XYZ file of C-alpha atoms in Angstrom:
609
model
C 2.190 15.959 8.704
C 5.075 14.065 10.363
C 7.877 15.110 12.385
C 9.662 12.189 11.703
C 12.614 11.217 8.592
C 11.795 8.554 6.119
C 15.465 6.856 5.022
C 15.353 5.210 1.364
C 17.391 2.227 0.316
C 17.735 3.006 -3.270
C 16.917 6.118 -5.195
C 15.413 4.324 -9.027
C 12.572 5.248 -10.300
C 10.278 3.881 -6.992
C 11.682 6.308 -4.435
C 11.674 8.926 -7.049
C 8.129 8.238 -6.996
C 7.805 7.655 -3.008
C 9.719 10.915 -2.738
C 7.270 13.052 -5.010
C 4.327 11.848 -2.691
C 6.561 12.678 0.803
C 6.928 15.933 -0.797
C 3.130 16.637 -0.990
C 2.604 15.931 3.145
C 5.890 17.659 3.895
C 7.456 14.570 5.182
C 10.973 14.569 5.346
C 13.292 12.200 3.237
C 16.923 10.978 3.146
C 18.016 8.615 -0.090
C 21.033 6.327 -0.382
C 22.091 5.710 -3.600
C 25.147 6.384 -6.093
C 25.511 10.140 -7.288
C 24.169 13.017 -6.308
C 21.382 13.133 -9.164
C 19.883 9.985 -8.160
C 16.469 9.785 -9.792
C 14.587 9.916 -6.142
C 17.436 12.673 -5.193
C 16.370 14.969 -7.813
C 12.719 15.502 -6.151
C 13.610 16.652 -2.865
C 16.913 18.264 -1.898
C 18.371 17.244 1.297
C 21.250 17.129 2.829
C 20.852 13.934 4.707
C 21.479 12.042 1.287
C 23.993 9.766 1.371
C 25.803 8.709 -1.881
C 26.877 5.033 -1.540
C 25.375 1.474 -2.039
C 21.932 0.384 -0.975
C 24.520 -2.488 -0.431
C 27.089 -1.015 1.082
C 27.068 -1.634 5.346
C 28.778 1.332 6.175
C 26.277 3.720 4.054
C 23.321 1.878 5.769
C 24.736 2.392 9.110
C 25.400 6.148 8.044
C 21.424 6.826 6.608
C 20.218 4.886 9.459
C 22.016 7.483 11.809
C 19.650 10.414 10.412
C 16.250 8.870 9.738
C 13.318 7.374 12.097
C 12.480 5.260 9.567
C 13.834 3.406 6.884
C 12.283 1.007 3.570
C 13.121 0.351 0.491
C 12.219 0.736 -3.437
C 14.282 -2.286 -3.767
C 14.821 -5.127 -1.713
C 17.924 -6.698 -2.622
C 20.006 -4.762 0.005
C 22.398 -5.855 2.925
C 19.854 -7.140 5.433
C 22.817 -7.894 7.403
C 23.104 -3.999 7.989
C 19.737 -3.824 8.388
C 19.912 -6.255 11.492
C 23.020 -4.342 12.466
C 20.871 -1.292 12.471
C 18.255 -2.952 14.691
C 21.034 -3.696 16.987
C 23.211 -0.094 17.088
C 19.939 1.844 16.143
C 16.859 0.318 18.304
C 14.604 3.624 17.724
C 14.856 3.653 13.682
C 12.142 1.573 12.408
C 12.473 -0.548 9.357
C 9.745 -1.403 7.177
C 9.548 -4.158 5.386
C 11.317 -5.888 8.485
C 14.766 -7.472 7.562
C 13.463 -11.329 8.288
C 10.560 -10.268 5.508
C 13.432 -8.848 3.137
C 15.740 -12.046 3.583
C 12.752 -14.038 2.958
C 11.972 -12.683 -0.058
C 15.335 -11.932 -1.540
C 15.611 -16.083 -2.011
C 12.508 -17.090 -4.107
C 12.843 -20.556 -2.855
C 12.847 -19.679 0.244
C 9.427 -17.386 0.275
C 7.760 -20.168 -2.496
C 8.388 -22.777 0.589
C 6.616 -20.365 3.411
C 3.756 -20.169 1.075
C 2.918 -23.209 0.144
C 3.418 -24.381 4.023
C 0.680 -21.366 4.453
C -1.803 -23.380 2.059
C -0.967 -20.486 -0.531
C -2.117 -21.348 -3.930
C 1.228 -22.221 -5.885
C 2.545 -23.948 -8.845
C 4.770 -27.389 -8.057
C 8.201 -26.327 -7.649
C 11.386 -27.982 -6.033
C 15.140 -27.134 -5.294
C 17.964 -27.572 -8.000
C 21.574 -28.271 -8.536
C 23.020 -26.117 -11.254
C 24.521 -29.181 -12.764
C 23.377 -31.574 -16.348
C 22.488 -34.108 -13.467
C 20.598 -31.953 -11.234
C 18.802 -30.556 -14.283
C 17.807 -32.991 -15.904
C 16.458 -34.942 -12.243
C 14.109 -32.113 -12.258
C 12.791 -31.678 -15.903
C 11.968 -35.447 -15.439
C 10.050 -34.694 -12.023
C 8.331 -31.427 -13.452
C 8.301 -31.820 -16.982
C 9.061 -29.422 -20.106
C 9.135 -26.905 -20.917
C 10.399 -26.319 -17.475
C 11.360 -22.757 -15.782
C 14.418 -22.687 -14.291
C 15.122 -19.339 -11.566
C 17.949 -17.814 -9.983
C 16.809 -18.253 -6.136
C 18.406 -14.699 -5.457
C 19.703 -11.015 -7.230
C 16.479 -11.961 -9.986
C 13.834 -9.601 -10.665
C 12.372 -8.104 -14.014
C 13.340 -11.594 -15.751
C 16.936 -11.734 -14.840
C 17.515 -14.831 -13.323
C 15.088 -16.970 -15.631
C 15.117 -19.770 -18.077
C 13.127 -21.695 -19.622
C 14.782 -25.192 -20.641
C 12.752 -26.489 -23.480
C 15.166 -29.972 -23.738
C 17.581 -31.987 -21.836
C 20.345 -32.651 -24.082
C 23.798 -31.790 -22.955
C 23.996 -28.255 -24.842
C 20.565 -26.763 -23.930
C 21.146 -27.881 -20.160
C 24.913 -26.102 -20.817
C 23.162 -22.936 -22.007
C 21.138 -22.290 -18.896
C 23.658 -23.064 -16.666
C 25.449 -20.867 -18.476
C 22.810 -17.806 -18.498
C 21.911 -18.518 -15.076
C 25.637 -17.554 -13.672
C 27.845 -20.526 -14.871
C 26.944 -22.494 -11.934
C 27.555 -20.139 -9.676
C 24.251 -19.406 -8.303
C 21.681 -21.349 -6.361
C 18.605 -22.208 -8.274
C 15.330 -23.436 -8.178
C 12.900 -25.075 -10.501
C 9.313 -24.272 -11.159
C 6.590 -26.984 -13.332
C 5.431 -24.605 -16.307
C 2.767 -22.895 -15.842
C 0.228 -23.198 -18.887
C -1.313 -19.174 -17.666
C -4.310 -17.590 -20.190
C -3.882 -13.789 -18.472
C -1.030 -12.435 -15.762
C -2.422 -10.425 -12.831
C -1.268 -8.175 -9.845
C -2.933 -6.928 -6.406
C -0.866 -4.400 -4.692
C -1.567 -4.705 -1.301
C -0.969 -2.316 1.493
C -1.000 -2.829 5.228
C -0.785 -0.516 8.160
C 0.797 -0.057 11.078
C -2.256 -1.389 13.135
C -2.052 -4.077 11.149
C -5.062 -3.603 8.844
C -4.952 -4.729 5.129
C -6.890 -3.676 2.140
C -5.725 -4.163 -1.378
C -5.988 -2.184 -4.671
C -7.933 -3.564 -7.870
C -6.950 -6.771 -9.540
C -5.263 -5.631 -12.959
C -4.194 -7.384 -15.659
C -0.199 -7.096 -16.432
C 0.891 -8.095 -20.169
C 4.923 -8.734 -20.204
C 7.161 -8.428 -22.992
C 10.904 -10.536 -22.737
C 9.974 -10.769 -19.385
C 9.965 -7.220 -18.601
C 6.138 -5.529 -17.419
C 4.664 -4.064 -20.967
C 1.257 -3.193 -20.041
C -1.154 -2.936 -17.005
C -4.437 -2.919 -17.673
C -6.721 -1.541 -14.879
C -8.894 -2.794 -13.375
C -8.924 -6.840 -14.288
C -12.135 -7.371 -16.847
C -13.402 -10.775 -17.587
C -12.740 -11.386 -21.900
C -16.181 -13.786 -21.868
C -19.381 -14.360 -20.345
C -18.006 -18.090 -19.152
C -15.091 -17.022 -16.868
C -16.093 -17.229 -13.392
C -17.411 -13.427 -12.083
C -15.621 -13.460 -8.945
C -12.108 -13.902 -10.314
C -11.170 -10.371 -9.549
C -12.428 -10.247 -6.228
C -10.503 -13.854 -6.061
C -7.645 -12.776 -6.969
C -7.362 -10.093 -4.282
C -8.461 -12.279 -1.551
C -5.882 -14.707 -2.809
C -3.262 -11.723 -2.385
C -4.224 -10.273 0.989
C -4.427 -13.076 2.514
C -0.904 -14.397 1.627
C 0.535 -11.139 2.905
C -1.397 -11.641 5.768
C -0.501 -15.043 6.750
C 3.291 -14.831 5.194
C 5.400 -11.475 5.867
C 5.077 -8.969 8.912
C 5.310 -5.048 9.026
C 3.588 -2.430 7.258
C 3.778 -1.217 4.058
C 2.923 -1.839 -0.190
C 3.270 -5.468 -1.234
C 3.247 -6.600 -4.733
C 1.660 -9.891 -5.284
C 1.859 -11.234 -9.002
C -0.178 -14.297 -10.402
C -1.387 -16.237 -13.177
C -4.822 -16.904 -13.935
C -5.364 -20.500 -15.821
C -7.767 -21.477 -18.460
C -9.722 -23.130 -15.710
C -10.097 -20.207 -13.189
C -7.286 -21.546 -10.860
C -5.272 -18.463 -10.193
C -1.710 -19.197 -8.384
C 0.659 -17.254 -6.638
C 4.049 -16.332 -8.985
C 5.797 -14.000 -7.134
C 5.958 -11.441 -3.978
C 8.055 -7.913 -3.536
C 7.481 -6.274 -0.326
C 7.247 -2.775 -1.803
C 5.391 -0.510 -4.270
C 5.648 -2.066 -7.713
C 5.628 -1.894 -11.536
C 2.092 -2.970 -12.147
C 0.991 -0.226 -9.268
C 2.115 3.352 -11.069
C -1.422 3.253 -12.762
C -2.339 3.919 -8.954
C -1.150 7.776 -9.393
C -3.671 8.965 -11.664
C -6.272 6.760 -11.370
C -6.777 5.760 -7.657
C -7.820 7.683 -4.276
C -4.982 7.623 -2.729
C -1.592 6.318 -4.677
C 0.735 3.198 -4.000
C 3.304 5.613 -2.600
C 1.031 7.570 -0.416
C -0.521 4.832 1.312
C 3.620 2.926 1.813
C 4.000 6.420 3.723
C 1.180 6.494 5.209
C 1.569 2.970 6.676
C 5.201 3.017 7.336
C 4.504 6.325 9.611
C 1.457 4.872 11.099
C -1.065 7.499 9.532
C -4.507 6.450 8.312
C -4.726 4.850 5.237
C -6.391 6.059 2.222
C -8.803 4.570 -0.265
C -7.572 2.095 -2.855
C -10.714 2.207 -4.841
C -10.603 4.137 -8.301
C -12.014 7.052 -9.305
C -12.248 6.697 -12.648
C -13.493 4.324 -14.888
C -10.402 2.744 -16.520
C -6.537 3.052 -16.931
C -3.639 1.582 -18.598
C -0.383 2.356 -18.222
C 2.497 1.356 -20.996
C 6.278 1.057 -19.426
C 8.939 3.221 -21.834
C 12.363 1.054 -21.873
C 15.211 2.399 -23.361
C 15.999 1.384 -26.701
C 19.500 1.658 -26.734
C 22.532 3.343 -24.869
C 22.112 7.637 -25.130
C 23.607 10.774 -23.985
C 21.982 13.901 -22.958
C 17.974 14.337 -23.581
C 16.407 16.425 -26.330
C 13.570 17.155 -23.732
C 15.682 17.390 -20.652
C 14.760 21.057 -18.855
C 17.232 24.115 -19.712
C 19.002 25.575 -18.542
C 19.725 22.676 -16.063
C 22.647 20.752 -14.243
C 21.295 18.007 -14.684
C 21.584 15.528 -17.869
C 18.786 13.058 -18.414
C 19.508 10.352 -21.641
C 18.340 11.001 -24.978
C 16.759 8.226 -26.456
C 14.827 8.519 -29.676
C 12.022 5.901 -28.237
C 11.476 7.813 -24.837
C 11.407 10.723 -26.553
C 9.062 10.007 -29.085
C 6.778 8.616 -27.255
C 6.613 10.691 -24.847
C 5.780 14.073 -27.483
C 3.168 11.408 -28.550
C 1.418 11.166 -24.997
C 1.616 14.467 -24.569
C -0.796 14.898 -27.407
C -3.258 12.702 -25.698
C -6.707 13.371 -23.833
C -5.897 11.446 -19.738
C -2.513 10.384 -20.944
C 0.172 11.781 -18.242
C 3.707 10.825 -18.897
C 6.723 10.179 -16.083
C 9.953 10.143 -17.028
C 12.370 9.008 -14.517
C 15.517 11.290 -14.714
C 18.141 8.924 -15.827
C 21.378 10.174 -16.869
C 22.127 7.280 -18.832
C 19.490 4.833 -21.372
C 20.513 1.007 -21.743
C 18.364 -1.457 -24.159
C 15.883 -2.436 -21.788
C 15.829 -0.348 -18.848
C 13.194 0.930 -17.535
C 13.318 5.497 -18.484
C 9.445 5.641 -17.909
C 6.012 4.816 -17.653
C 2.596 6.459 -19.213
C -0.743 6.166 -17.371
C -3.643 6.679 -18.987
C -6.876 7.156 -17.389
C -10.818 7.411 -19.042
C -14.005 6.412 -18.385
C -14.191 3.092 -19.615
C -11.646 0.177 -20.767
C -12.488 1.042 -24.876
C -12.200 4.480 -24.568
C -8.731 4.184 -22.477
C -7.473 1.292 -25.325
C -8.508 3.812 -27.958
C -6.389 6.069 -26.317
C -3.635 3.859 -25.933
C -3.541 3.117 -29.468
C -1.183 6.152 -30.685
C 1.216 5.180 -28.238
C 1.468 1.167 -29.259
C 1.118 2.384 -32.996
C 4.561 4.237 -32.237
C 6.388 1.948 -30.301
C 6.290 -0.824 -33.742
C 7.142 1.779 -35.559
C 9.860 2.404 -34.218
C 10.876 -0.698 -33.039
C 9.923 -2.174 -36.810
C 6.820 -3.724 -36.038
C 4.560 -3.735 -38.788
C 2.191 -5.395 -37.195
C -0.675 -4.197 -35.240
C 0.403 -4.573 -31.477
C -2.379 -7.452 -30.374
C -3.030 -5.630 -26.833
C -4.802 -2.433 -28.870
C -8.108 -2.144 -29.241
C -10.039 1.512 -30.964
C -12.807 2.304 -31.865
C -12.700 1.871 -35.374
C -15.076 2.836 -37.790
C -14.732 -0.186 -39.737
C -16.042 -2.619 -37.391
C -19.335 -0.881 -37.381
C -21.990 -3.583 -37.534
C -19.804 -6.165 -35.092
C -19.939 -6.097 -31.249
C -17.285 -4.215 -29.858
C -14.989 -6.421 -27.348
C -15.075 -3.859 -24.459
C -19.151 -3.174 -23.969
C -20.423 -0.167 -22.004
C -24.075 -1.259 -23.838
C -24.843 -4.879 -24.101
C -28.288 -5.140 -26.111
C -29.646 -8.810 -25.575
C -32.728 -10.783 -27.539
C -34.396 -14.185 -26.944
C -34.328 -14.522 -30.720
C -32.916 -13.589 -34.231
C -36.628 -12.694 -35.242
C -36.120 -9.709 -32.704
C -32.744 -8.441 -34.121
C -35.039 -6.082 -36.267
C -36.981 -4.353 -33.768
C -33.283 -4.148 -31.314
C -31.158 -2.942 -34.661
C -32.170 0.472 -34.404
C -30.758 0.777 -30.694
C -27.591 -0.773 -32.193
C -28.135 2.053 -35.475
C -28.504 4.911 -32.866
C -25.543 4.029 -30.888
C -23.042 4.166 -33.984
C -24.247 7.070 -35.468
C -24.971 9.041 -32.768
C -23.317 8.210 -29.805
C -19.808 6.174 -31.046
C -17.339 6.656 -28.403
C -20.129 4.373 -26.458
C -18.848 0.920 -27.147
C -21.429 -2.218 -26.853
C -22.157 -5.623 -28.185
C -25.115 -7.008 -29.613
C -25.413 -10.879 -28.852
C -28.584 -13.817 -28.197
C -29.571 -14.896 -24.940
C -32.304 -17.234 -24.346
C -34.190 -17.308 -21.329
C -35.774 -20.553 -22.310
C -33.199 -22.408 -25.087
C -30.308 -21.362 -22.967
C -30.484 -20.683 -19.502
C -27.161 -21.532 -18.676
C -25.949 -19.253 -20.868
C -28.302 -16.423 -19.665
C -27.113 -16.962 -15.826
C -23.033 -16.253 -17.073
C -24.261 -13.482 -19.322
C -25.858 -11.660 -16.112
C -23.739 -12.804 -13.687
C -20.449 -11.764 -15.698
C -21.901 -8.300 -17.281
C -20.275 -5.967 -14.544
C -17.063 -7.925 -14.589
C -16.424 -7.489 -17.926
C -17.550 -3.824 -17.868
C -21.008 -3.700 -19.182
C -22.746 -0.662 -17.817
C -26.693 -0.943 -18.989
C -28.356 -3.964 -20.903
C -30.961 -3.355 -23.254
C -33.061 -6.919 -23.154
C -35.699 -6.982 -26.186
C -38.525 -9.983 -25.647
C -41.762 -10.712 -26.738
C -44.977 -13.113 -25.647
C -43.855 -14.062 -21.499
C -40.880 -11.880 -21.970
C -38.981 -13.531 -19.201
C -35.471 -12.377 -20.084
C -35.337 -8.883 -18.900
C -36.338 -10.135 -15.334
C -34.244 -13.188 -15.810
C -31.127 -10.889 -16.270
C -32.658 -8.461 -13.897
C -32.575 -10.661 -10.841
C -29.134 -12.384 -11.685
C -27.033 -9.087 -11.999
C -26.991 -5.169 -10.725
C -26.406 -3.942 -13.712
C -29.395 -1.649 -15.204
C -31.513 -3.661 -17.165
C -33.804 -1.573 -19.943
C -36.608 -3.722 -21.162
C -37.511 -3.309 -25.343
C -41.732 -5.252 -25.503
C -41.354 -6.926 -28.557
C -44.747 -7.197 -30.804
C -44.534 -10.881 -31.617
C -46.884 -10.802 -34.757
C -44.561 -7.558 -36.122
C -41.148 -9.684 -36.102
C -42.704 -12.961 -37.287
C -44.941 -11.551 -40.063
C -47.813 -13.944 -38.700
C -51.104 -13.966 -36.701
C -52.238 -14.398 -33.623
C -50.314 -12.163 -30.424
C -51.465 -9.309 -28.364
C -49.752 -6.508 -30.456
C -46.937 -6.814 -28.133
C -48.888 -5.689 -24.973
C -48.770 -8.848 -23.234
C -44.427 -8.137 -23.549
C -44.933 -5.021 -21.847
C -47.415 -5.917 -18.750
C -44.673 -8.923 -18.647
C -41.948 -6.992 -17.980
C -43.618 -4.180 -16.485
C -45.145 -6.723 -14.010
C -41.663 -7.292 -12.000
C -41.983 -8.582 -8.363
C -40.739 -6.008 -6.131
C -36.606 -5.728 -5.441
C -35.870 -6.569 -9.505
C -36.601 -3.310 -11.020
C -36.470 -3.107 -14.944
C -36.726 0.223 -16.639
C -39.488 -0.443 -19.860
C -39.560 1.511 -23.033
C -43.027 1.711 -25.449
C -43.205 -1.510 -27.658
C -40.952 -2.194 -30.590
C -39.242 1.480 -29.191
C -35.638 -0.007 -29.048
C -34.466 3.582 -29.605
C -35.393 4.904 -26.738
C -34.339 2.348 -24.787
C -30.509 3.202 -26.479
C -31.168 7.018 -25.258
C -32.073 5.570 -21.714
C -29.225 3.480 -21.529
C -27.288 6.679 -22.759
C -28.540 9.200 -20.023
C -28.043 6.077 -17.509
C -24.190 6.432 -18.065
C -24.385 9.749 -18.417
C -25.014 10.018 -14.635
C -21.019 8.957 -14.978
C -19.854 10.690 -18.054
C -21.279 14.267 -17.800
C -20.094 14.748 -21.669
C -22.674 13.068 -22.584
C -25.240 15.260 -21.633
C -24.117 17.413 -24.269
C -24.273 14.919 -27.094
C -27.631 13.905 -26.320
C -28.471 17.743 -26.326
C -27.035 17.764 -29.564
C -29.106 14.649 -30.922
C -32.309 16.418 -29.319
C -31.806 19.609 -31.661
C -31.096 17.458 -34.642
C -34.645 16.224 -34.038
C -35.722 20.066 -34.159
C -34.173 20.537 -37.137
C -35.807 17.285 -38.866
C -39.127 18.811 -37.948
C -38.313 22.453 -38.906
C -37.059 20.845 -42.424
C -40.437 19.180 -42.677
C -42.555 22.442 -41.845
C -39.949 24.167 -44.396
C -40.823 21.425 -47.211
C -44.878 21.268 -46.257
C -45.055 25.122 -46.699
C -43.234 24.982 -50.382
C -45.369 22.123 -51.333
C -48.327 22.619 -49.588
C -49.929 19.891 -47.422
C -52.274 18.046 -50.342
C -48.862 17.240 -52.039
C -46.455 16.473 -49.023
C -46.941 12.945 -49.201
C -46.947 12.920 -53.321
């Protein structure tokens, strides 16, 4: 595909994955790192790998004297050698460029470029790592206040958050943060409801596009979970926060840092909508792996496709959901259980990665990486599992096992917050991840929508949906959010039961692109009263939509076929479904061959007795 070498500072777990994609378009790669079973160096076998420091000048020099191009899975490497390399080496490229590396590698530095950009940021302002320099800024920003390392800090490391200014707490992060002996910075706490992430990627040319907004749950500061893509958790969040956020994202990489390649851009969404910048690294990233399994074209494919000017590929998904759980080791280990035989090589054994990995294996679109590590620490980072389904309750189901293990393990005994089934216990509530979102005006229609809601649990249950009021008239407000937020938070069809005008199928019709299914509700039926049209003034209501807002309409009262609609509709996604709702159709065979089987022993003058 290439004729040209692609050097790697670093051979972790990131050019072990850049390396596995080179390997698919036959591109050729050289890794410097310690040891000759380097994670990255165990994928392809070279012999242009260099064993030495990503930090080492004389091993940069060396790499640099067999590649065409070099990057990095890490960027805290000697950009002085990297400038030296421009200089003794003008024909190597180097992507990200060393002034974008120095840049980032001081967080102060890169926090100052953005906000002179008009970036949205956080209030933040330099530091003396001393009680008086401390405290000067706690007063200015406030508590709890977040106090960083400005360089060498990166999964955590480097960060403190001073909750007082007495003498001893101030002592303590000094302390943590290097005994004085490292520049900081400070940052004004920010109050964030949800994290979230936007890999970027740029090319050569100098086009951007950016993956999915997801949302990235941390534990003690270290990435936990990614969930993809980003879903809205109400109907009164703002719609267009995940397209937001990734405008937010390209656009900083476009204004800020040159060169192509992945860039990581991490943020915090706050209760408000305001979404600010946190942090930048100008390559693939933690909260991208999902990208493997469940994107077009990968994180790592599209860093080599930009660094060697080749086209890019899509970042949109191809499936419907994913989440992807990191494995950290749980405490120091020798050789692995699971480790291949017979082998040279020795990965750790660690009862968590191990465990959880057997566990994944066991699981329908779960697909385990484990990064080749010869040796587990408390903490560091042995894996990751993506899983991938077609929507975010099915892939949290899934999930489930895996989080269920991990507090076992680690003692837990309680339910991790961040899992979500599909249990059979919460039959009769709305489930918190909706495929199916069945709507009425009223509570006097909840008995003509319940049997789409009866249908859907006995029939159909890995379908998740929610069954909730809207008004068109009492609460319009509320009926604009609940359309306009239905596809960011996942909702796939809406079942929308009304009677008399019947205006809120069309209402939520015109407002969102989501299927809408209208149910004609027989006014008279659902009050118990007089007076009405039998419900057919419902039906010629909703039937009687202007041209451009199509809604699909079911017979009146006939809430069950409108669940079976909605059910085919994402079937045109899930093909599995197909066959359920061929199994539902025979069970309505079978009801009528039971009946024929009863009439003919009874006879028909006593069938009804």
């Amino acid at each position: 595909m290439s004729s040209k070498v692609v050097g790697i500072l670093g051979g972790g777990q990131l050019g072990r994955m850049l390396a596995a994609s080179a390997s698919l378009l036959n591109i050729k790669v050289a890794v410097l790192d310690i040891g000759v079973d380097a994670p990255a160096k165990q994928i392809i076998a070279s012999s242009s790998h260099i064993d030495g420091s990503f930090r080492d000048k004389e091993k940069i020099l060396e790499i640099a004297s067999k590649v065409d191009i070099l990057t990095v899975e890490i960027e805290h490497v000697d950009v002085e050698a990297l400038e030296a390399v421009q200089k003794g080496h003008p024909n190597v490229a180097i992507h990200p460029s060393p002034s974008t590396i120095r840049l980032i590698q001081d967080k102060l530095s890169q926090k100052r470029l953005l906000a002179s950009l008009g970036c949205p940021l956080g209030s933040f302002q330099a530091v003396d790592a001393t009680q008086d320099g401390i405290a000067h800024a706690a007063k200015e920003l406030g508590l709890p206040l977040m106090l960083k390392s400005r360089t060498m800090a990166y999964d955590g490391r480097g960060n403190y958050v001073l909750r007082s200014t007495d003498f001893e707490s101030i002592t303590a992060a000094i302390d943590f943060l290097g005994h004085g002996s490292r520049k900081l910075y400070a940052e004004k706490w920010v109050p964030f409801v949800k994290e979230l992430a936007v890999m970027v990627v740029r090319g050569l040319d100098g086009n951007i596009s950016s993956y999915p907004a997801v949302e990235t749950i941390h534990r003690n500061n270290v990435c936990h979970l990614v969930w993809a893509p980003f879903r809205l958790s109400n109907i009164d969040q703002d719609p267009t926060l995940p397209t937001k956020a990734e405008h937010i994202a390209r656009e900083a990489i476009k204004k800020a840092f040159e060169g192509p390649g992945v860039f990581g851009v991490e943020m915090f969404l706050l209760s408000d909508g305001e979404i600010l910048i946190n942090e930048i690294a100008p390559r693939p990233h933690n909260s991208g792996h999902y990208t493997i399994e469940a994107c077009e074209s990968s994180q790592y494919d599209n860093h080599l496709r930009a660094i060697l000017g080749l086209p890019l590929g899509s970042t949109r998904m191809k499936v419907g959901a994913a989440g992807m759980l990191n494995i950290l080791g749980s405490s120091n280990s020798g050789p692995s259980k699971i480790s291949p035989s017979p082998s040279s090589l020795s990965f750790s054994d660690d009862l968590l990665v191990d465990k959880l990995t057997h566990v994944a294996l066991g699981i329908p679109g779960a697909s385990p990486h484990l990064y080749g590590k010869a040796q587990s620490r408390k903490g560091r980072k042995m894996g990751h599992i993506t899983i991938v389904g077609t929507s975010d309750a099915e892939v949290r189901e899934r999930m489930t096992p895996l989080l269920t293990c991990l507090a076992e393990i680690e003692g837990d005994t309680q339910n991790d917050p961040h899992s979500s089934s599909l249990n059979p216990h919460l039959l009769g509530y709305s489930h918190p991840h909706p495929l199916i979102s069945i709507i009425m005006g009223s509570d006097s229609d909840l008995p003509t929508l319940l049997p789409a809601a009866q249908i859907l649990a006995k029939h159909f249950p890995s379908i998740p949906f929610e069954v909730t009021l809207v008004s068109a008239h009492r609460t319009p407000l509320r009926l604009v959010n609940f359309a306009k937020s239905a596809a960011a938070r996942g909702v796939q069809v809406i079942i929308a039961g009304a009677g008399g005008a019947a205006h809120l199928p069309g209402m939520v019709a015109s407002l969102t692109g989501v299927p809408v299914v209208g149910v004609p509700v027989d006014s008279k039926s659902v009050s118990g009263g007089g007076g009405g049209l039998g419900g057919v003034d419902a039906m010629w209501s909703i039937l009687q939509m202007p041209r451009g807002i199509p809604v699909a309409t079911v017979a009146i009262n006939n809430s069950t076929n409108a669940a079976l609609l909605a059910v085919r509709i994402i079937s045109a996604g899930q093909p599995q479904l197909i066959t359920h709702m061929e199994d539902y159709l025979r069970t309505l065979g079978e009801e009528v061959k039971t009946k024929v089987d009863v009439m003919d022993d009874l006879g028909w003058a006593n069938y009804r007795k």
